[in-house]
Structure formats: C-alpha cells, structure tokens
PDB file of C-alpha atoms in Angstrom:
ATOM      1  CA  ASP A 223       0.000   0.000   0.000  1.00 52.00           C
ATOM      2  CA  THR A 224       1.549   3.293  -1.029  1.00 76.00           C
ATOM      3  CA  GLY A 225      -0.873   5.604   0.787  1.00 93.00           C
ATOM      4  CA  VAL A 226      -0.178   7.916   3.697  1.00 96.00           C
ATOM      5  CA  SER A 227       0.629   5.982   6.854  1.00 96.00           C
ATOM      6  CA  GLN A 228       0.503   7.127  10.460  1.00 98.00           C
ATOM      7  CA  ASP A 229       1.854   5.609  13.622  1.00 97.00           C
ATOM      8  CA  PRO A 230       0.568   4.855  16.171  1.00 97.00           C
ATOM      9  CA  ARG A 231      -3.086   4.469  15.290  1.00 96.00           C
ATOM     10  CA  HIS A 232      -4.154   4.901  18.886  1.00 97.00           C
ATOM     11  CA  LYS A 233      -2.439   6.541  21.839  1.00 98.00           C
ATOM     12  CA  ILE A 234      -3.695   6.773  25.397  1.00 98.00           C
ATOM     13  CA  THR A 235      -1.719   8.974  27.722  1.00 97.00           C
ATOM     14  CA  LYS A 236      -2.039  10.699  31.048  1.00 97.00           C
ATOM     15  CA  ARG A 237      -2.384  14.422  31.335  1.00 97.00           C
ATOM     16  CA  GLY A 238       1.001  16.107  31.463  1.00 97.00           C
ATOM     17  CA  GLN A 239       2.840  13.486  29.429  1.00 98.00           C
ATOM     18  CA  ASN A 240       4.498  14.142  26.078  1.00 98.00           C
ATOM     19  CA  VAL A 241       3.430  12.259  22.957  1.00 98.00           C
ATOM     20  CA  THR A 242       4.883  12.014  19.466  1.00 98.00           C
ATOM     21  CA  PHE A 243       3.146  10.902  16.295  1.00 98.00           C
ATOM     22  CA  ARG A 244       4.714   9.956  13.009  1.00 98.00           C
ATOM     23  CA  CYS A 245       3.449  10.416   9.455  1.00 98.00           C
ATOM     24  CA  ASP A 246       4.890   8.859   6.312  1.00 97.00           C
ATOM     25  CA  PRO A 247       3.544  10.589   3.213  1.00 96.00           C
ATOM     26  CA  ILE A 248       3.027   9.135  -0.224  1.00 94.00           C
ATOM     27  CA  SER A 249       6.483   8.803  -1.703  1.00 91.00           C
ATOM     28  CA  GLU A 250       7.531  11.749  -3.830  1.00 87.00           C
ATOM     29  CA  HIS A 251       4.853  14.008  -2.341  1.00 92.00           C
ATOM     30  CA  ASN A 252       6.724  17.111  -1.314  1.00 92.00           C
ATOM     31  CA  ARG A 253       3.900  18.669   0.718  1.00 94.00           C
ATOM     32  CA  LEU A 254       2.762  17.363   4.074  1.00 96.00           C
ATOM     33  CA  TYR A 255      -0.061  18.615   6.297  1.00 96.00           C
ATOM     34  CA  TRP A 256      -1.286  18.001   9.821  1.00 97.00           C
ATOM     35  CA  TYR A 257      -4.913  18.405  10.836  1.00 97.00           C
ATOM     36  CA  ARG A 258      -6.857  17.756  14.013  1.00 97.00           C
ATOM     37  CA  GLN A 259     -10.403  16.411  14.092  1.00 95.00           C
ATOM     38  CA  THR A 260     -12.695  16.294  17.089  1.00 94.00           C
ATOM     39  CA  LEU A 261     -15.973  14.431  17.324  1.00 89.00           C
ATOM     40  CA  GLY A 262     -18.707  15.909  15.159  1.00 87.00           C
ATOM     41  CA  GLN A 263     -16.405  18.351  13.429  1.00 91.00           C
ATOM     42  CA  GLY A 264     -14.448  18.491  10.226  1.00 94.00           C
ATOM     43  CA  PRO A 265     -10.659  18.426  10.281  1.00 96.00           C
ATOM     44  CA  GLU A 266      -8.936  21.654  11.320  1.00 96.00           C
ATOM     45  CA  PHE A 267      -5.620  22.662   9.791  1.00 95.00           C
ATOM     46  CA  LEU A 268      -2.603  22.700  12.075  1.00 96.00           C
ATOM     47  CA  THR A 269       0.515  23.055   9.940  1.00 96.00           C
ATOM     48  CA  TYR A 270       2.036  22.483   6.505  1.00 94.00           C
ATOM     49  CA  PHE A 271       5.459  21.568   5.169  1.00 95.00           C
ATOM     50  CA  GLN A 272       6.896  21.886   1.730  1.00 93.00           C
ATOM     51  CA  ASN A 273       9.875  19.554   1.705  1.00 93.00           C
ATOM     52  CA  GLU A 274      11.559  20.215   5.065  1.00 93.00           C
ATOM     53  CA  ALA A 275      10.346  23.789   5.434  1.00 93.00           C
ATOM     54  CA  GLN A 276       7.393  24.487   7.713  1.00 93.00           C
ATOM     55  CA  LEU A 277       5.589  27.153   5.711  1.00 92.00           C
ATOM     56  CA  GLU A 278       2.392  27.707   7.640  1.00 90.00           C
ATOM     57  CA  LYS A 279       1.145  27.208  11.184  1.00 91.00           C
ATOM     58  CA  SER A 280      -2.388  27.666  12.455  1.00 91.00           C
ATOM     59  CA  ARG A 281      -3.138  29.655  15.580  1.00 87.00           C
ATOM     60  CA  LEU A 282      -4.512  26.343  16.877  1.00 81.00           C
ATOM     61  CA  LEU A 283      -0.925  25.157  17.140  1.00 85.00           C
ATOM     62  CA  SER A 284      -0.026  26.270  20.650  1.00 88.00           C
ATOM     63  CA  ASP A 285       3.516  26.413  22.006  1.00 92.00           C
ATOM     64  CA  ARG A 286       3.071  22.879  23.316  1.00 96.00           C
ATOM     65  CA  PHE A 287       2.844  21.557  19.773  1.00 96.00           C
ATOM     66  CA  SER A 288       5.823  21.160  17.506  1.00 95.00           C
ATOM     67  CA  ALA A 289       6.149  19.516  14.129  1.00 96.00           C
ATOM     68  CA  GLU A 290       9.207  18.576  12.135  1.00 96.00           C
ATOM     69  CA  ARG A 291      10.030  17.123   8.768  1.00 96.00           C
ATOM     70  CA  PRO A 292      13.807  16.895   8.981  1.00 91.00           C
ATOM     71  CA  LYS A 293      14.650  15.309   5.659  1.00 86.00           C
ATOM     72  CA  GLY A 294      11.594  16.250   3.692  1.00 84.00           C
ATOM     73  CA  SER A 295      10.163  12.756   3.970  1.00 90.00           C
ATOM     74  CA  PHE A 296       8.382  11.617   7.153  1.00 96.00           C
ATOM     75  CA  SER A 297       7.113  14.081   9.728  1.00 97.00           C
ATOM     76  CA  THR A 298       6.591  14.027  13.474  1.00 97.00           C
ATOM     77  CA  LEU A 299       4.108  15.935  15.567  1.00 97.00           C
ATOM     78  CA  GLU A 300       4.922  16.271  19.259  1.00 97.00           C
ATOM     79  CA  ILE A 301       2.568  17.468  21.950  1.00 97.00           C
ATOM     80  CA  GLN A 302       4.197  18.400  25.238  1.00 97.00           C
ATOM     81  CA  ARG A 303       2.399  18.438  28.587  1.00 97.00           C
ATOM     82  CA  THR A 304      -0.774  17.006  27.130  1.00 97.00           C
ATOM     83  CA  GLU A 305      -4.140  18.310  28.299  1.00 96.00           C
ATOM     84  CA  GLN A 306      -7.542  16.658  28.120  1.00 96.00           C
ATOM     85  CA  GLY A 307      -8.515  19.137  25.425  1.00 95.00           C
ATOM     86  CA  ASP A 308      -5.840  17.639  23.174  1.00 96.00           C
ATOM     87  CA  SER A 309      -7.894  14.469  22.829  1.00 97.00           C
ATOM     88  CA  ALA A 310      -8.714  14.218  19.139  1.00 97.00           C
ATOM     89  CA  MET A 311      -7.881  12.425  15.908  1.00 97.00           C
ATOM     90  CA  TYR A 312      -4.657  13.763  14.403  1.00 98.00           C
ATOM     91  CA  LEU A 313      -4.644  13.455  10.635  1.00 98.00           C
ATOM     92  CA  CYS A 314      -1.781  13.699   8.223  1.00 98.00           C
ATOM     93  CA  ALA A 315      -2.144  14.380   4.517  1.00 97.00           C
ATOM     94  CA  SER A 316       0.260  14.748   1.650  1.00 95.00           C
ATOM     95  CA  SER A 317       0.157  16.207  -1.836  1.00 93.00           C
ATOM     96  CA  SER A 318       2.290  16.820  -4.847  1.00 90.00           C
ATOM     97  CA  THR A 319       2.128  20.017  -6.831  1.00 79.00           C
ATOM     98  CA  SER A 320      -1.422  19.070  -7.844  1.00 79.00           C
ATOM     99  CA  ASP A 321      -2.769  20.445  -4.541  1.00 80.00           C
ATOM    100  CA  THR A 322      -4.967  17.405  -4.006  1.00 89.00           C
ATOM    101  CA  GLN A 323      -4.432  16.198  -0.461  1.00 94.00           C
ATOM    102  CA  TYR A 324      -4.508  12.495   0.380  1.00 94.00           C
ATOM    103  CA  PHE A 325      -5.177  11.611   3.977  1.00 96.00           C
ATOM    104  CA  GLY A 326      -3.841   8.922   6.250  1.00 97.00           C
ATOM    105  CA  PRO A 327      -5.848   6.863   8.748  1.00 96.00           C
ATOM    106  CA  GLY A 328      -5.088   9.188  11.642  1.00 97.00           C
ATOM    107  CA  THR A 329      -3.806   8.778  15.185  1.00 98.00           C
ATOM    108  CA  ARG A 330      -6.495   8.843  17.837  1.00 97.00           C
ATOM    109  CA  LEU A 331      -5.200  10.479  21.018  1.00 98.00           C
ATOM    110  CA  THR A 332      -6.965  10.059  24.337  1.00 98.00           C
ATOM    111  CA  VAL A 333      -5.666  12.087  27.264  1.00 97.00           C
ATOM    112  CA  LEU A 334      -6.845  10.810  30.633  1.00 96.00           C
TER     113      LEU A 334
ATOM    114  CA  ALA B   7     -11.105  34.067   7.312  1.00 67.00           C
ATOM    115  CA  GLN B   8     -12.619  31.320   5.267  1.00 80.00           C
ATOM    116  CA  SER B   9     -15.516  29.312   6.549  1.00 91.00           C
ATOM    117  CA  VAL B  10     -17.480  26.411   5.120  1.00 95.00           C
ATOM    118  CA  SER B  11     -21.086  25.614   5.995  1.00 95.00           C
ATOM    119  CA  GLN B  12     -22.744  22.279   5.533  1.00 96.00           C
ATOM    120  CA  HIS B  13     -26.332  22.815   6.514  1.00 87.00           C
ATOM    121  CA  ASN B  14     -27.429  19.187   6.585  1.00 89.00           C
ATOM    122  CA  HIS B  15     -25.852  17.495   9.575  1.00 92.00           C
ATOM    123  CA  HIS B  16     -27.669  14.181   9.272  1.00 95.00           C
ATOM    124  CA  VAL B  17     -29.544  12.896   6.246  1.00 96.00           C
ATOM    125  CA  ILE B  18     -31.491   9.653   6.073  1.00 97.00           C
ATOM    126  CA  LEU B  19     -32.532   8.310   2.675  1.00 97.00           C
ATOM    127  CA  SER B  20     -33.900   5.111   1.248  1.00 97.00           C
ATOM    128  CA  GLU B  21     -31.980   3.304  -1.453  1.00 96.00           C
ATOM    129  CA  ALA B  22     -32.561   4.728  -4.949  1.00 96.00           C
ATOM    130  CA  ALA B  23     -33.484   8.141  -3.579  1.00 97.00           C
ATOM    131  CA  SER B  24     -31.711  11.172  -4.982  1.00 97.00           C
ATOM    132  CA  LEU B  25     -29.164  13.021  -2.885  1.00 97.00           C
ATOM    133  CA  GLU B  26     -28.142  16.634  -2.663  1.00 97.00           C
ATOM    134  CA  LEU B  27     -25.842  17.875   0.088  1.00 97.00           C
ATOM    135  CA  GLY B  28     -25.344  21.574   0.471  1.00 96.00           C
ATOM    136  CA  CYS B  29     -22.007  23.341   0.863  1.00 97.00           C
ATOM    137  CA  ASN B  30     -21.490  27.079   1.065  1.00 96.00           C
ATOM    138  CA  TYR B  31     -18.249  28.884   1.670  1.00 95.00           C
ATOM    139  CA  SER B  32     -17.288  32.409   2.532  1.00 92.00           C
ATOM    140  CA  TYR B  33     -14.305  33.730   0.630  1.00 82.00           C
ATOM    141  CA  GLY B  34     -14.249  36.282  -2.123  1.00 74.00           C
ATOM    142  CA  GLY B  35     -11.188  35.114  -4.018  1.00 82.00           C
ATOM    143  CA  THR B  36     -10.371  32.176  -6.244  1.00 87.00           C
ATOM    144  CA  VAL B  37     -10.822  28.846  -4.529  1.00 90.00           C
ATOM    145  CA  ASN B  38     -10.248  25.158  -5.030  1.00 92.00           C
ATOM    146  CA  LEU B  39     -13.172  23.034  -3.861  1.00 94.00           C
ATOM    147  CA  PHE B  40     -13.306  19.448  -2.674  1.00 96.00           C
ATOM    148  CA  TRP B  41     -15.667  16.816  -1.378  1.00 97.00           C
ATOM    149  CA  TYR B  42     -14.215  14.086   0.795  1.00 97.00           C
ATOM    150  CA  VAL B  43     -15.985  10.988   2.083  1.00 97.00           C
ATOM    151  CA  GLN B  44     -15.294   8.937   5.174  1.00 95.00           C
ATOM    152  CA  TYR B  45     -16.826   5.472   5.191  1.00 94.00           C
ATOM    153  CA  PRO B  46     -17.312   3.808   8.581  1.00 91.00           C
ATOM    154  CA  GLY B  47     -13.949   2.745   9.968  1.00 88.00           C
ATOM    155  CA  GLN B  48     -12.004   4.176   7.039  1.00 91.00           C
ATOM    156  CA  HIS B  49      -9.987   7.302   6.442  1.00 91.00           C
ATOM    157  CA  LEU B  50     -10.931  10.364   4.421  1.00 95.00           C
ATOM    158  CA  GLN B  51     -11.027   9.744   0.694  1.00 95.00           C
ATOM    159  CA  LEU B  52     -11.316  12.238  -2.113  1.00 95.00           C
ATOM    160  CA  LEU B  53     -14.675  12.084  -3.871  1.00 96.00           C
ATOM    161  CA  LEU B  54     -14.215  14.914  -6.353  1.00 96.00           C
ATOM    162  CA  LYS B  55     -12.570  18.292  -6.793  1.00 95.00           C
ATOM    163  CA  TYR B  56     -12.982  21.529  -8.695  1.00 94.00           C
ATOM    164  CA  PHE B  57     -10.071  23.785  -9.623  1.00 92.00           C
ATOM    165  CA  SER B  58     -11.277  25.549 -12.757  1.00 91.00           C
ATOM    166  CA  GLY B  59     -13.171  25.007 -16.000  1.00 92.00           C
ATOM    167  CA  ASP B  60     -16.521  23.255 -16.281  1.00 94.00           C
ATOM    168  CA  PRO B  61     -18.397  24.020 -13.045  1.00 94.00           C
ATOM    169  CA  LEU B  62     -20.076  20.608 -13.121  1.00 96.00           C
ATOM    170  CA  VAL B  63     -17.548  18.044 -11.976  1.00 97.00           C
ATOM    171  CA  LYS B  64     -17.918  14.312 -11.818  1.00 96.00           C
ATOM    172  CA  GLY B  65     -16.310  12.176  -9.193  1.00 95.00           C
ATOM    173  CA  ILE B  66     -16.103   8.557  -8.218  1.00 94.00           C
ATOM    174  CA  LYS B  67     -19.066   6.261  -7.560  1.00 94.00           C
ATOM    175  CA  GLY B  68     -21.551   8.351  -9.573  1.00 96.00           C
ATOM    176  CA  PHE B  69     -21.212  11.531  -7.524  1.00 97.00           C
ATOM    177  CA  GLU B  70     -21.113  14.965  -9.078  1.00 97.00           C
ATOM    178  CA  ALA B  71     -20.966  18.520  -7.787  1.00 98.00           C
ATOM    179  CA  GLU B  72     -21.794  21.886  -9.221  1.00 96.00           C
ATOM    180  CA  PHE B  73     -19.835  25.033  -8.471  1.00 95.00           C
ATOM    181  CA  ILE B  74     -22.030  28.140  -8.530  1.00 94.00           C
ATOM    182  CA  LYS B  75     -19.712  31.077  -8.022  1.00 91.00           C
ATOM    183  CA  SER B  76     -22.469  33.654  -7.545  1.00 91.00           C
ATOM    184  CA  LYS B  77     -23.913  31.599  -4.685  1.00 93.00           C
ATOM    185  CA  PHE B  78     -20.556  30.545  -3.178  1.00 93.00           C
ATOM    186  CA  SER B  79     -21.876  27.017  -3.316  1.00 95.00           C
ATOM    187  CA  PHE B  80     -20.529  23.597  -4.231  1.00 97.00           C
ATOM    188  CA  ASN B  81     -23.367  21.145  -3.726  1.00 97.00           C
ATOM    189  CA  LEU B  82     -22.873  17.406  -4.008  1.00 97.00           C
ATOM    190  CA  ARG B  83     -25.398  15.281  -5.872  1.00 97.00           C
ATOM    191  CA  LYS B  84     -26.101  11.682  -6.729  1.00 97.00           C
ATOM    192  CA  PRO B  85     -29.206  10.621  -8.650  1.00 97.00           C
ATOM    193  CA  SER B  86     -29.687   7.288  -6.900  1.00 97.00           C
ATOM    194  CA  VAL B  87     -27.990   6.380  -3.614  1.00 97.00           C
ATOM    195  CA  GLN B  88     -27.022   2.922  -2.491  1.00 97.00           C
ATOM    196  CA  TRP B  89     -26.690   1.434   0.959  1.00 96.00           C
ATOM    197  CA  SER B  90     -22.906   1.479   0.455  1.00 96.00           C
ATOM    198  CA  ASP B  91     -23.013   5.296   0.269  1.00 97.00           C
ATOM    199  CA  THR B  92     -23.633   5.415   4.014  1.00 97.00           C
ATOM    200  CA  ALA B  93     -20.772   7.599   5.225  1.00 97.00           C
ATOM    201  CA  GLU B  94     -19.824  11.061   6.399  1.00 97.00           C
ATOM    202  CA  TYR B  95     -19.293  13.657   3.704  1.00 98.00           C
ATOM    203  CA  PHE B  96     -17.076  16.708   4.090  1.00 98.00           C
ATOM    204  CA  CYS B  97     -16.876  19.761   1.889  1.00 97.00           C
ATOM    205  CA  ALA B  98     -13.521  21.572   1.902  1.00 96.00           C
ATOM    206  CA  VAL B  99     -12.174  24.781   0.419  1.00 94.00           C
ATOM    207  CA  ALA B 100      -8.694  26.146  -0.156  1.00 91.00           C
ATOM    208  CA  ASP B 101      -7.959  29.549  -1.522  1.00 83.00           C
ATOM    209  CA  THR B 102      -5.432  29.314  -4.294  1.00 78.00           C
ATOM    210  CA  GLY B 103      -2.879  31.361  -2.350  1.00 77.00           C
ATOM    211  CA  ARG B 104      -2.686  28.874   0.528  1.00 78.00           C
ATOM    212  CA  ARG B 105      -2.435  25.131   0.897  1.00 82.00           C
ATOM    213  CA  ALA B 106      -4.541  24.625   4.001  1.00 91.00           C
ATOM    214  CA  LEU B 107      -7.998  23.138   3.576  1.00 94.00           C
ATOM    215  CA  THR B 108     -10.931  24.565   5.492  1.00 95.00           C
ATOM    216  CA  PHE B 109     -13.523  21.879   6.118  1.00 96.00           C
ATOM    217  CA  GLY B 110     -17.202  22.018   6.885  1.00 96.00           C
ATOM    218  CA  SER B 111     -18.509  20.133   9.892  1.00 95.00           C
ATOM    219  CA  GLY B 112     -19.658  17.223   7.755  1.00 96.00           C
ATOM    220  CA  THR B 113     -22.944  15.565   6.818  1.00 97.00           C
ATOM    221  CA  ARG B 114     -23.695  12.101   8.012  1.00 97.00           C
ATOM    222  CA  LEU B 115     -25.594  10.180   5.357  1.00 97.00           C
ATOM    223  CA  GLN B 116     -27.497   7.096   6.305  1.00 97.00           C
ATOM    224  CA  VAL B 117     -28.983   5.036   3.480  1.00 97.00           C
ATOM    225  CA  GLN B 118     -31.615   2.525   4.496  1.00 95.00           C
ATOM    226  CA  PRO B 119     -31.998  -0.623   2.412  1.00 89.00           C
TER     227      PRO B 119
END
C-alpha cells in the first residue's frame, strides 16, 4: 500500500505526558499537512510543510505543539504536557504540486 | 477568514433516492473546492474536486458537484444512492494562495436498504 501511513493508530496517555506521532507521506509528495479532528467536526488545519520547510502554522498550534520534517520525507508531531482538550484524531495528509491532499488513517489520542 | 457551511448534519434516505448535500463557503477570491468521504472505519477519501473550468464536476461512484460562483456554493449530488453510500461527507475549500484546507462540519448520510 503506497498511501499515507501514520503511527501509532491509537495513543492513550495521562495528562502532562508528552506524545509524538509519526506520518509517512506518499512517496515523492513534497507537501505534508497536519490536521486535528474532534468528534462531530471536520478536520482543522494545524501546519504544513513543503519539503523540510514548515511554511504555515495555524493559531490552533499552541507552544506545546511542535512539528518537524527533517529530511523532507516523514514528519513528526509532538505534543508536550498534554491536556484533556488535546484528545482528538490527528490526521496527516500529503500532496504533490497538484494540490490534491490524500489523507492517512489518523492517530487517535486520548488524554486521561 | 474562510468558513465552510454544511447545513445538513444528518440525512437519512432510502436506497434509490436522490441526494443533494449543500455546501457554502465564505471567501471572495479564487478557490479550489473538494468533497471528501469517510466510510465507517475508514480514512478520508477524495470524492471529487474543482479547480477551474466546467463548473459541473464528476467524481467517483456516480457523484457529481456543481460550483455556482455567484452563490458561493458547491453542492454534491447523486441521482440514486445505495446502501454502500452510508458515510460522512465533508466539503472543503482552499484559496489558491494557501495550501490549508478549510472543512465544513460534515454531513452524516445514512442510506436505508
């Protein structure tokens, strides 16, 4: 399967802990996006990379969130000092220059 | 800021009924428009997209959508739904100067056999 993959698929953590998610985009897609989706809502944009450069960040992305794409391939999203309000599905998408975004299965985070 | 409205939150239809899901967006510039579908237990999949040209676009599985610029709308249609169309449908917009998608809150479609 050459789609977008995300790891882990589920993460349960205690409030105050740090978590890190990984996204592997479709090979040769130079653009990578992170979104967050809560129950009953559509995905909300968090951040976007073109190759290794982080070109846009949403105001939703607080200081506790950081994303990297060090070699322009996979990306990680870290949440420090998790809060219950961080519980959500974290989605990754990738695209080529066509601007059509293809989504991965998501990582469901539950903060207890 | 952009916003996307999907007025139908939950739609229940019988098989073979016709479907129209509304999507309106607020943005005055040039936009790219998308419909995504999420089947139960699966991830978001692209149904169709509009970038330019013919405002009536056809997607997978018999779906189509019409872009009406004057109404800021991009409604999704299917003449005859099937039970397998049961899913959540999301409209999304991106202005051509940015890459981020702005999604509506989704419409849950339930098709009864």
